[in-house]
Backbone as JSON, one array per atom type, in Angstrom:
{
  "sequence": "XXXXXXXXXXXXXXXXXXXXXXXXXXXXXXXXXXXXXXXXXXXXXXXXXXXXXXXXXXXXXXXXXXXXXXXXXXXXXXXXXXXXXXXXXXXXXXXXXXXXXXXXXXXXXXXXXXXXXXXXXXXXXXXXXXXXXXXXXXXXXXXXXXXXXXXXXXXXXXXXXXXXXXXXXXXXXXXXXXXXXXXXXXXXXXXXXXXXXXXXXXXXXXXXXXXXXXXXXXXXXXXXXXXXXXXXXXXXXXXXXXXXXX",
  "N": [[117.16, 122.7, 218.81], [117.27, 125.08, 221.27], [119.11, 128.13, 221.42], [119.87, 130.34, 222.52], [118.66, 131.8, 226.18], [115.92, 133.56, 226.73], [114.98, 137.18, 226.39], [114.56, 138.64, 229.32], [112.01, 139.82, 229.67], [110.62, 139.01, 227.5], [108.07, 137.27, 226.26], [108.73, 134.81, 225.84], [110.01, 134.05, 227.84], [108.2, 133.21, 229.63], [108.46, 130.86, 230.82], [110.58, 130.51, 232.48], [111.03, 132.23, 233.95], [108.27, 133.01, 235.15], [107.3, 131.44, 237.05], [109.01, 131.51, 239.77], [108.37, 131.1, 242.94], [106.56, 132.91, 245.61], [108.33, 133.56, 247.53], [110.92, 133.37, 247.33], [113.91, 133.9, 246.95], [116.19, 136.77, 245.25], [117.78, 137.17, 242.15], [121.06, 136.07, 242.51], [124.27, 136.42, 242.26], [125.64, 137.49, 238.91], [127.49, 135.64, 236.54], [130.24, 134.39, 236.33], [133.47, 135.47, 237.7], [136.96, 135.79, 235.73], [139.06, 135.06, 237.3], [138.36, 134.45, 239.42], [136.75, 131.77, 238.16], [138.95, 130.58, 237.37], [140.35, 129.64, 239.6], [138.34, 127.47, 240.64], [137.89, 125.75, 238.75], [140.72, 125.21, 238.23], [140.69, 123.4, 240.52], [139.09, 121.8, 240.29], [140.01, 120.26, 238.12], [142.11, 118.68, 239.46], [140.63, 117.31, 241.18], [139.55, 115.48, 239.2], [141.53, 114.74, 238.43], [142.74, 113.04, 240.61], [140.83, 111.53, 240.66], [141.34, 109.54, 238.63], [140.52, 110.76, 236.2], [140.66, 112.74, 233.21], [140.99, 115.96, 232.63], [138.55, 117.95, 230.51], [137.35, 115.25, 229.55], [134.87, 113.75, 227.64], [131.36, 114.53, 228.7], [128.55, 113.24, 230.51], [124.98, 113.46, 231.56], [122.81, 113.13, 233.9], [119.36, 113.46, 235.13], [117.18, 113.31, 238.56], [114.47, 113.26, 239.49], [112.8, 112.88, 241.32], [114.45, 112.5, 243.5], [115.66, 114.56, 243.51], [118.45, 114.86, 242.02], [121.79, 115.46, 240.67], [123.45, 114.06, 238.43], [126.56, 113.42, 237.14], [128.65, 112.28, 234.72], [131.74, 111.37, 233.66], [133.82, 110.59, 230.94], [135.82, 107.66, 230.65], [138.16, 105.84, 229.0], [136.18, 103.32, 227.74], [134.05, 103.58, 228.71], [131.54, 105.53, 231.19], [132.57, 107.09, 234.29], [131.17, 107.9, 237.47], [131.24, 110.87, 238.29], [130.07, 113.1, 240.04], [127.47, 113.98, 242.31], [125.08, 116.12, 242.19], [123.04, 118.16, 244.49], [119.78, 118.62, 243.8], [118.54, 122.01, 243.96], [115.54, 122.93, 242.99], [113.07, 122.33, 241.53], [110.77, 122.77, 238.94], [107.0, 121.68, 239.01], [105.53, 118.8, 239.03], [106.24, 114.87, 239.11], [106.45, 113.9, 236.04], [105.99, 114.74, 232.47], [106.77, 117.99, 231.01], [104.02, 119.6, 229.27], [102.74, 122.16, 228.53], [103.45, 125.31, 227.93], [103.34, 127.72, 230.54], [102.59, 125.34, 232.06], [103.93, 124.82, 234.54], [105.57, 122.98, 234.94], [108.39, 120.92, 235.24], [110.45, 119.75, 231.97], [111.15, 116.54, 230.89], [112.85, 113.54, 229.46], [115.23, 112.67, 226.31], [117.87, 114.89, 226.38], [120.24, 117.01, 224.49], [122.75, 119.03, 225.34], [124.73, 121.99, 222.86], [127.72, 124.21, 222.8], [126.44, 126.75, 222.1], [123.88, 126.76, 223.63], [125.48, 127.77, 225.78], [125.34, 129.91, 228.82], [126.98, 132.19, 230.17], [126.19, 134.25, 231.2], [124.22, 134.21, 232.73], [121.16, 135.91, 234.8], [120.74, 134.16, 236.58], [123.79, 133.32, 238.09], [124.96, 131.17, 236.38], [124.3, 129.98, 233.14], [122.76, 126.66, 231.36], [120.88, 125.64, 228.84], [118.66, 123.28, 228.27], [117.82, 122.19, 226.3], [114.28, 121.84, 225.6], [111.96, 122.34, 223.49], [112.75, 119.39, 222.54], [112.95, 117.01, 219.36], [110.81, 115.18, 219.94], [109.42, 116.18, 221.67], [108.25, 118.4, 220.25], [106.88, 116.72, 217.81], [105.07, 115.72, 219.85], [103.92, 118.35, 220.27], [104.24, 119.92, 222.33], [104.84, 122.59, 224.2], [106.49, 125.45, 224.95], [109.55, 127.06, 226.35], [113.17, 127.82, 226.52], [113.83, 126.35, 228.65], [116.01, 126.02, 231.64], [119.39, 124.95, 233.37], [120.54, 126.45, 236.13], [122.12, 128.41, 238.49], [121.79, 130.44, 241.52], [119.81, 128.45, 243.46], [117.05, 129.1, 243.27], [113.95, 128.46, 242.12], [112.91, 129.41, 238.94], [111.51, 128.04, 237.12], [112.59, 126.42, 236.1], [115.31, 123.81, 236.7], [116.82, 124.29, 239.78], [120.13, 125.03, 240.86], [122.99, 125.03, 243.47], [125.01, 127.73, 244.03], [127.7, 127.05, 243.98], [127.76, 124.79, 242.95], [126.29, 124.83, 240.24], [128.96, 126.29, 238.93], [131.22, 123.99, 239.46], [129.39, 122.03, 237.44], [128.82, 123.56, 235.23], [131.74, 124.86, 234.37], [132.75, 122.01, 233.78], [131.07, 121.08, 231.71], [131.95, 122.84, 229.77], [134.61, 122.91, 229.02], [134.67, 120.03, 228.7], [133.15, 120.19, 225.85], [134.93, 122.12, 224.65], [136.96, 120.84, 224.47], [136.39, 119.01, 222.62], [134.32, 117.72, 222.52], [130.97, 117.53, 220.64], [128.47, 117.78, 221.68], [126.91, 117.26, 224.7], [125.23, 114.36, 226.49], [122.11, 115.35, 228.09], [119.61, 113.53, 230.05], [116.85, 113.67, 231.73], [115.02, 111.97, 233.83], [112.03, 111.12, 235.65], [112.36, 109.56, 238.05], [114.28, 107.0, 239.33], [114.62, 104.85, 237.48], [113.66, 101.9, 237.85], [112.48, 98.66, 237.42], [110.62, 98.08, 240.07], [110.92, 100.38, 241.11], [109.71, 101.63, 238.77], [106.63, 100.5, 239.0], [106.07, 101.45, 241.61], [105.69, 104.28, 241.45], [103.96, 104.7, 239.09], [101.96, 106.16, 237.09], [98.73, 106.26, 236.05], [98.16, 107.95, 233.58], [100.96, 109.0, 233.35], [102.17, 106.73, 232.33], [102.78, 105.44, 229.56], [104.35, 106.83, 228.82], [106.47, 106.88, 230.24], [107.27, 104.47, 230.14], [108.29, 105.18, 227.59], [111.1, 105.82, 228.49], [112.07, 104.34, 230.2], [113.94, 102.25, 228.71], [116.42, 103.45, 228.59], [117.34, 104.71, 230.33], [117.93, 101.68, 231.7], [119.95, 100.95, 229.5], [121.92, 102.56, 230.43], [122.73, 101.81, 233.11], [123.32, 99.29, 232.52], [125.61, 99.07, 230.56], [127.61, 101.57, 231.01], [127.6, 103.06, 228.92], [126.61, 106.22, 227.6], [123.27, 106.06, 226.25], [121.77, 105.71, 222.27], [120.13, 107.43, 221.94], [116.76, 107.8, 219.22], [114.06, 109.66, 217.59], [111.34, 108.23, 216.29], [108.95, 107.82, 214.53], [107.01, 109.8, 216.0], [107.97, 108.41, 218.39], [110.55, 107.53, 221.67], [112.89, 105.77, 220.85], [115.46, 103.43, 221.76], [118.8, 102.8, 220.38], [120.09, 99.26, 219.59], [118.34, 98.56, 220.55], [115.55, 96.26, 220.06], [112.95, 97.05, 219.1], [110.3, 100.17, 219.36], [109.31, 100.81, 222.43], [106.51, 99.15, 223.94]],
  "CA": [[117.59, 123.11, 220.14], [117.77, 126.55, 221.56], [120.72, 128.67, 221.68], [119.92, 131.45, 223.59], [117.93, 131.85, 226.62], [115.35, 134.93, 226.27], [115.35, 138.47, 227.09], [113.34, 138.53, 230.37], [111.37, 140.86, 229.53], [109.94, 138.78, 226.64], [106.93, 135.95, 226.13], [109.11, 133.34, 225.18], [110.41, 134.17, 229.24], [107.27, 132.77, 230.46], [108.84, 129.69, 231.77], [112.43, 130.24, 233.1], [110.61, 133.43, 234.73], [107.09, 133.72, 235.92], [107.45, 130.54, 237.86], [109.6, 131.92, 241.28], [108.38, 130.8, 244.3], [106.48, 134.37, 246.16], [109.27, 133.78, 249.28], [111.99, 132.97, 246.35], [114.82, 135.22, 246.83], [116.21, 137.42, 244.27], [119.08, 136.61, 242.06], [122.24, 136.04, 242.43], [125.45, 137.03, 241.51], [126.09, 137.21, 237.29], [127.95, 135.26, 235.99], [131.83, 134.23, 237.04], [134.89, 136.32, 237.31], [137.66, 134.72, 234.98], [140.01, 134.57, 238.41], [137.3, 132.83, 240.28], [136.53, 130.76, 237.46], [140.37, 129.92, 237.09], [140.4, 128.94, 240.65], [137.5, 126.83, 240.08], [138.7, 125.36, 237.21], [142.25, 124.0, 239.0], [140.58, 122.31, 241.8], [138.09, 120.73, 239.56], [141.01, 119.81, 237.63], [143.37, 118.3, 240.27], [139.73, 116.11, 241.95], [139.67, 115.19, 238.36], [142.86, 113.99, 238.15], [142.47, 112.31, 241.71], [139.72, 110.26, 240.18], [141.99, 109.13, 237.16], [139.52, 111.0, 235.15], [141.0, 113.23, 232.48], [139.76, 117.06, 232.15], [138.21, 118.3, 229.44], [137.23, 114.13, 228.37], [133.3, 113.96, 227.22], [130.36, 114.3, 230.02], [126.98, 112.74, 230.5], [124.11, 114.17, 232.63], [121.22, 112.28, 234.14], [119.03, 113.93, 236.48], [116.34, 112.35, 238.57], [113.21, 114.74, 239.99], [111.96, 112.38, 242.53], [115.5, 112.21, 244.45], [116.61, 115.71, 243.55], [119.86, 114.39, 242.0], [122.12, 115.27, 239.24], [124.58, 113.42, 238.11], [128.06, 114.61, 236.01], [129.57, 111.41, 234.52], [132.91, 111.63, 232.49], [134.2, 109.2, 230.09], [137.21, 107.11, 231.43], [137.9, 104.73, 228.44], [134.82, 102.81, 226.48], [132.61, 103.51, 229.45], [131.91, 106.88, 231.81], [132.69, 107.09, 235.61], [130.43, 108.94, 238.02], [132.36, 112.39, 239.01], [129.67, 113.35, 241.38], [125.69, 114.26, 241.9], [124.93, 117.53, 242.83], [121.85, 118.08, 244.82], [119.13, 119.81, 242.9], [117.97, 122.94, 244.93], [114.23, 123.27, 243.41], [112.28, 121.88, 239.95], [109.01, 122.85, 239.21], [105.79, 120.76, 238.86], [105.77, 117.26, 239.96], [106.7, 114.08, 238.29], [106.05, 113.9, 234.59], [106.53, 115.66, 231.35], [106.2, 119.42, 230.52], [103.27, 119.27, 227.76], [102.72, 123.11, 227.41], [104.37, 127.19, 228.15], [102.68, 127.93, 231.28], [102.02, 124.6, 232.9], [104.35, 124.58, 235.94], [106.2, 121.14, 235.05], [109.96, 120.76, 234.14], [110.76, 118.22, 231.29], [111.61, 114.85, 231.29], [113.31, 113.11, 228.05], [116.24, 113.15, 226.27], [118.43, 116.04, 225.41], [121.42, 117.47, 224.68], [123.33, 120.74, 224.99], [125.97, 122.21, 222.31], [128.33, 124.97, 222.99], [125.8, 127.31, 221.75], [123.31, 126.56, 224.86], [125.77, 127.9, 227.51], [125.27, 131.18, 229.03], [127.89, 132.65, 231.48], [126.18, 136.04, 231.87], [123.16, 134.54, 233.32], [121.0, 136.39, 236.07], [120.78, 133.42, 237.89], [124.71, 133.32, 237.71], [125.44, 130.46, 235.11], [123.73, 128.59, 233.02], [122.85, 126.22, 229.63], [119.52, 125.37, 227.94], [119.01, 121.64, 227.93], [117.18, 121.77, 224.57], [113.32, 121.74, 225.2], [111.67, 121.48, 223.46], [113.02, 118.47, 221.13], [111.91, 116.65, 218.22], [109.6, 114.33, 220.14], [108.27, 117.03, 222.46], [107.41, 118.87, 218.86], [105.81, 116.13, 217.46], [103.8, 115.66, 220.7], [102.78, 119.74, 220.2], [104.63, 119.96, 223.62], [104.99, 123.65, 223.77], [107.52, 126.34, 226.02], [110.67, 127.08, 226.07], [113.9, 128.21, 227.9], [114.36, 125.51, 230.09], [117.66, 125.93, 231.83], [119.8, 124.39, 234.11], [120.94, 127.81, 236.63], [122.54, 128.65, 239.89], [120.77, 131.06, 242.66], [119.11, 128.03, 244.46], [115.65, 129.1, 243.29], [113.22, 127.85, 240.37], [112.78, 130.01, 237.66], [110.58, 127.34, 236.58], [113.7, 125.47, 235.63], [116.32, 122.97, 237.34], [117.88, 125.34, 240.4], [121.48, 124.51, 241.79], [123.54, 126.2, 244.52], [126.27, 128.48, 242.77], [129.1, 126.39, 243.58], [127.0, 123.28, 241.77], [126.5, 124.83, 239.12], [129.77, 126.23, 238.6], [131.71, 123.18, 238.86], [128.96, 121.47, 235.96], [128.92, 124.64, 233.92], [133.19, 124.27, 233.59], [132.93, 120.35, 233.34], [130.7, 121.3, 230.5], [132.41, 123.9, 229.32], [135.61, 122.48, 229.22], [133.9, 119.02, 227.07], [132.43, 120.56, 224.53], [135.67, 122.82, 223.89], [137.78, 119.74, 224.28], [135.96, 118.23, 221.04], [132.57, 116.64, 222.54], [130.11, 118.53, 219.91], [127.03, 118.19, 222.63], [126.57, 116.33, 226.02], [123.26, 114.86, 226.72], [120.93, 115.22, 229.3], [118.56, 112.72, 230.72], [116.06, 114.08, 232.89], [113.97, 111.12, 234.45], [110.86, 111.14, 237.18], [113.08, 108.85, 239.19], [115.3, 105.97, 238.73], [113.84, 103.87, 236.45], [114.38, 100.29, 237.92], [111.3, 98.26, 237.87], [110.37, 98.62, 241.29], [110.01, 102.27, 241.07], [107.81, 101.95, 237.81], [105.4, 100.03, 240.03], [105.95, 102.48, 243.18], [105.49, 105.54, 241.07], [103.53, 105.07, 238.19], [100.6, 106.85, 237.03], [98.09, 105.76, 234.65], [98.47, 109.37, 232.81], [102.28, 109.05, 232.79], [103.13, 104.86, 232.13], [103.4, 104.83, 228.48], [105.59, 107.97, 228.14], [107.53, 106.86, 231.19], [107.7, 103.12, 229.33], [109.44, 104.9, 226.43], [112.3, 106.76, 228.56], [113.01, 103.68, 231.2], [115.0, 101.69, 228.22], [117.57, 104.77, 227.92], [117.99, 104.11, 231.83], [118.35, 100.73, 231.51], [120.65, 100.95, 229.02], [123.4, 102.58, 230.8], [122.85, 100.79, 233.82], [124.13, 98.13, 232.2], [127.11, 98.9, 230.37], [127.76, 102.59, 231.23], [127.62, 103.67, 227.82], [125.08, 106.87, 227.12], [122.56, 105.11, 224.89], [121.93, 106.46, 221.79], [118.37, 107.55, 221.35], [116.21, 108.77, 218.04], [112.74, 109.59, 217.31], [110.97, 107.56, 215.51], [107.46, 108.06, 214.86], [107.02, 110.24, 217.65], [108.24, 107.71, 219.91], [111.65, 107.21, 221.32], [113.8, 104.62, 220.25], [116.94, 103.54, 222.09], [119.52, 102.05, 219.41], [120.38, 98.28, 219.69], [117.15, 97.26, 220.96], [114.65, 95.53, 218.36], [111.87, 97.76, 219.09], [110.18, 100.93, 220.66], [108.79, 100.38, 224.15], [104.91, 99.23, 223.61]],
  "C": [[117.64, 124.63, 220.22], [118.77, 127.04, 221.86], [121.02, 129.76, 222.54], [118.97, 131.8, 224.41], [117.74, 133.57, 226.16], [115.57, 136.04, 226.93], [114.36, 138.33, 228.43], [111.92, 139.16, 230.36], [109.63, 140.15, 228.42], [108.77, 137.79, 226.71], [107.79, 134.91, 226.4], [110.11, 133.35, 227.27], [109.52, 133.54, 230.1], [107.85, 131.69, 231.59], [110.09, 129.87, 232.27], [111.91, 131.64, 234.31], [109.54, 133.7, 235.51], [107.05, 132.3, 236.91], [108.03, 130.53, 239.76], [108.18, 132.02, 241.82], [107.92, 132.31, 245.03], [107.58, 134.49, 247.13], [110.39, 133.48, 248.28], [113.05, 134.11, 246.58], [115.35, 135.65, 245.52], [117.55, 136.74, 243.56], [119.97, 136.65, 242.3], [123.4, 136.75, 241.94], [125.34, 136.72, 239.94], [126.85, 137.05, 236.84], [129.7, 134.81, 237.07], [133.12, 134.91, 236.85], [136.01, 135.0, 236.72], [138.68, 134.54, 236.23], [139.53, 134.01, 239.24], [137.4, 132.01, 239.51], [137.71, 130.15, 237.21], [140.97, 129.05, 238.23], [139.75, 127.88, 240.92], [137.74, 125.08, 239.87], [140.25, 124.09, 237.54], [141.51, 123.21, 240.01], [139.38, 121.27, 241.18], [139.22, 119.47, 239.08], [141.79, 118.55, 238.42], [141.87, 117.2, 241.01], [139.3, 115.19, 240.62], [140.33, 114.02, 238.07], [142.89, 112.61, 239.2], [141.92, 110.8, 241.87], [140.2, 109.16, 239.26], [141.01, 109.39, 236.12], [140.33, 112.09, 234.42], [140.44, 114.94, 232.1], [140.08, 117.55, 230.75], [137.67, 116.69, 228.69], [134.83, 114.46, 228.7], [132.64, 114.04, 228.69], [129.06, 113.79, 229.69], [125.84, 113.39, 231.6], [123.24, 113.44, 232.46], [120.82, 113.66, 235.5], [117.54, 113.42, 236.73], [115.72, 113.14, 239.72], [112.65, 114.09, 240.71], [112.94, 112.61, 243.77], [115.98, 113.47, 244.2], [118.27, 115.35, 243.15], [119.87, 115.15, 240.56], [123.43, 114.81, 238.84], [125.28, 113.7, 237.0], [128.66, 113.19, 236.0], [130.81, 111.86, 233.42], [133.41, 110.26, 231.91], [135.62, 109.1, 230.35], [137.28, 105.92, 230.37], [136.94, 104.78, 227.54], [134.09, 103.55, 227.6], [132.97, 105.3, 230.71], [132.08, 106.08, 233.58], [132.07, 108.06, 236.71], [131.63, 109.58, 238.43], [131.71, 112.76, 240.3], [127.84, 113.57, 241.19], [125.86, 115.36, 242.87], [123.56, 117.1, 243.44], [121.3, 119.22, 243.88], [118.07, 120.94, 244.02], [116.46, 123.0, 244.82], [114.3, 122.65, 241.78], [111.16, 122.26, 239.93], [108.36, 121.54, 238.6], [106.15, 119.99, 239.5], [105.95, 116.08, 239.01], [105.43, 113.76, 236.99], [106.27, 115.25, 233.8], [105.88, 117.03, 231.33], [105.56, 119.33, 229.05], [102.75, 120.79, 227.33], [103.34, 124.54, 228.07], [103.14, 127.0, 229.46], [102.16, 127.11, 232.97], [102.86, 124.45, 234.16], [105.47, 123.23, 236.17], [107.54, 121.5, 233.88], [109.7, 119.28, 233.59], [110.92, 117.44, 231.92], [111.65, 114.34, 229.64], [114.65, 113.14, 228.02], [116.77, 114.18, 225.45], [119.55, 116.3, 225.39], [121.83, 119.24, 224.54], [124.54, 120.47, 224.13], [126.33, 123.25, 223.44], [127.61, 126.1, 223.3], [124.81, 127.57, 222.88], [123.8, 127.07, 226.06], [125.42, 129.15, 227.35], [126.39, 131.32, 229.92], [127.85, 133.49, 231.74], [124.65, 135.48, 232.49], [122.64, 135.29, 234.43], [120.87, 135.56, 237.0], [122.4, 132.44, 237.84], [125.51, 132.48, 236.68], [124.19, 129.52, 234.31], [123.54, 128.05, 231.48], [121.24, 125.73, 229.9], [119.29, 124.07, 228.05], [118.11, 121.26, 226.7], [115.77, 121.83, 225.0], [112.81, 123.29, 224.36], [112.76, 120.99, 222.42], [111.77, 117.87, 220.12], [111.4, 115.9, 218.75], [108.57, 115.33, 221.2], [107.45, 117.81, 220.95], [106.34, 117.97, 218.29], [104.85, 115.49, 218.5], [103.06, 116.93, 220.97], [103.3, 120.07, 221.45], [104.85, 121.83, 223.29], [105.9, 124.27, 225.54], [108.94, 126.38, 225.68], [111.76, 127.92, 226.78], [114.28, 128.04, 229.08], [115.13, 125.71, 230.26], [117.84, 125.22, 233.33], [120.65, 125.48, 234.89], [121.05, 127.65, 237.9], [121.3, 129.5, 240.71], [120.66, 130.23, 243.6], [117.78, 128.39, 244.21], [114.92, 129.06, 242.03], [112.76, 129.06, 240.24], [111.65, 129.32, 236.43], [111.53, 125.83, 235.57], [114.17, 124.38, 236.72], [117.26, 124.06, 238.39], [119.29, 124.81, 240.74], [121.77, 125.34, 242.7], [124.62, 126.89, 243.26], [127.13, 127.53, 242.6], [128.68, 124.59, 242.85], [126.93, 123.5, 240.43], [127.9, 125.54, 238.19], [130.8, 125.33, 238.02], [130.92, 122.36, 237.56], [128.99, 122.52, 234.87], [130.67, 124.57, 233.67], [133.47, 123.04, 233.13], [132.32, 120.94, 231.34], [131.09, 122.24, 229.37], [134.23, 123.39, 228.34], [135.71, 121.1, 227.89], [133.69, 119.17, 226.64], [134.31, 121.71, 223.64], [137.23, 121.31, 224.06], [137.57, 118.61, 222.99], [134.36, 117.77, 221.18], [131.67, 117.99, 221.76], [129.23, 118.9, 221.16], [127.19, 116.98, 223.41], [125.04, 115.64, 226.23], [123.08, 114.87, 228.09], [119.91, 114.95, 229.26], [118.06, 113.25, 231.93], [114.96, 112.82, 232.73], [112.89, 111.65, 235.56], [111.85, 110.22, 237.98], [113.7, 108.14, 238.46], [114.13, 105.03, 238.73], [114.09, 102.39, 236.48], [112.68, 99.6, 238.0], [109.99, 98.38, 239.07], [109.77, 100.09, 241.64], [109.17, 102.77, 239.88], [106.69, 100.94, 238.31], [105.47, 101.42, 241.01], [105.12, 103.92, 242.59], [104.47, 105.79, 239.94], [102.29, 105.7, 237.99], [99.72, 106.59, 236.0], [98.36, 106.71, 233.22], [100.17, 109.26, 232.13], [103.04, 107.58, 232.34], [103.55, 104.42, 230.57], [104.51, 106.01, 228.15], [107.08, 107.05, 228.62], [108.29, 105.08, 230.72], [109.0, 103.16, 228.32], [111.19, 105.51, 227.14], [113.29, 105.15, 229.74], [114.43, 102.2, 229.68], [116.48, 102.53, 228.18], [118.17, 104.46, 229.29], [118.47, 103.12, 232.01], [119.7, 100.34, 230.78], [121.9, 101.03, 229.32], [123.28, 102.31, 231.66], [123.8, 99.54, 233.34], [125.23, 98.38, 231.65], [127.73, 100.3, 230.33], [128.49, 103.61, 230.52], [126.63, 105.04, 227.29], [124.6, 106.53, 226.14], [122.35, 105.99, 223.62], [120.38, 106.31, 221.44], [117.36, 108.34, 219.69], [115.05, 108.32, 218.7], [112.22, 109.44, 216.36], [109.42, 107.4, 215.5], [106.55, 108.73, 215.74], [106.89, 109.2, 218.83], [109.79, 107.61, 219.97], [112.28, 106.05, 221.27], [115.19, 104.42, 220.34], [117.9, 102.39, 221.23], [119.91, 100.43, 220.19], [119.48, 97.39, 220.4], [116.24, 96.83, 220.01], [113.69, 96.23, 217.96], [111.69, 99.0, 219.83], [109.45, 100.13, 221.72], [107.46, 100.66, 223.74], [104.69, 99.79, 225.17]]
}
């Protein structure tokens, strides 16, 4: 995983940077004052509480690039409870995986962020890394790097939010990881992965990738547990099922 997004200035910037939109406005404010962020912080807290959700207990992230969604679950118990879905302001490419630096297309897989991944001085005022590449984008040669998940409202070649979106997920996350959760993951899908929409959507190009990611969906659909995924042969492999996804 990566720990620190790049200097802007640098190569390894290609993708979080040369991507804006020519009509894209400029950035944003940097980062959060600790008396904003404390204000924040309590009212997160107290809609938290509201929910009978606990702050600071673990989080989950799905997000789904056909519907512009992202979803912030927290763990209530054995199982999590949606908190909320942000809208997602902008993504680049179009549905399916980022396969190299340059190409225009945000991930899709699974990942997680540590601690290590956040930023809170970003120029596009907050943000964390969501790991590409991982070990199955590596062993597919997948290449780029510096995906992030960042405020403004405008792609960077990343996942945009509004500020106050990504504020409240940058303290959720902030907050879980220093409450004990080592790393959160994040599931980035092409859509929701229900049968139906792998007919509606599929693509000959993208049906066996998109084969191996709809069990991970499935998964917590059903008992609204985040599944636990490895890679296994360069394919992935969601625990407690018998096999990977032919």
């Amino acid at each position: 995983l990566l720990s620190d997004p790049p200097d802007p200035g640098s190569a390894a910037a290609h993708d979080a940077i040369a991507h804006l939109p020519r009509d894209a406005a400029p950035p944003g404010k940097r980062g959060l004052p600790a008396a904003e962020k404390a204000q924040v912080r309590a009212a997160l807290h107290k809609q938290l509480r509201a929910m009978g959700l606990k702050p600071g207990s673990p989080i989950y992230v799905r997000l789904f690039k056909q519907s512009r969604e992202f979803e912030v679950w927290v763990q209530k118990g054995k199982r999590f409870k949606l908190f909320h879905t942000f809208p997602i302001c902008f993504f680049s490419g179009s549905l399916g995986p980022k396969l190299q630096r340059g190409d225009f297309q945000a991930p899709e897989g699974f990942y997680s962020v540590a601690r290590r991944q956040l930023n809170p001085a970003s120029s596009y005022h907050l943000s964390f890394n969501v790991g590409y590449p991982n070990s199955y984008d590596r062993a597919h040669k997948r290449t780029g790097s510096a995906i992030m998940v960042h405020g403004s409202c405008v792609s960077a070649g990343c996942f945009a939010m509004t500020d106050d979106g990504v504020e409240r997920i940058y303290i959720l996350a902030e907050d879980a990881l220093a409450g004990g959760q080592k790393a959160f993951d994040v599931h980035i899908y092409p859509f929701r992965m229900t049968d139906d929409n792998m007919r509606r959507f599929t693509k000959p190009t993208q049906r066996a990738f998109w084969d191996e990611l709809q069990p991970g969906y499935m998964a917590f659909e059903q008992n609204k547990v985040p599944p636990r995924v490895k890679v296994v042969n360069g394919r992935y492999l969601v625990e407690g099922r018998s096999h990977a996804v032919q």
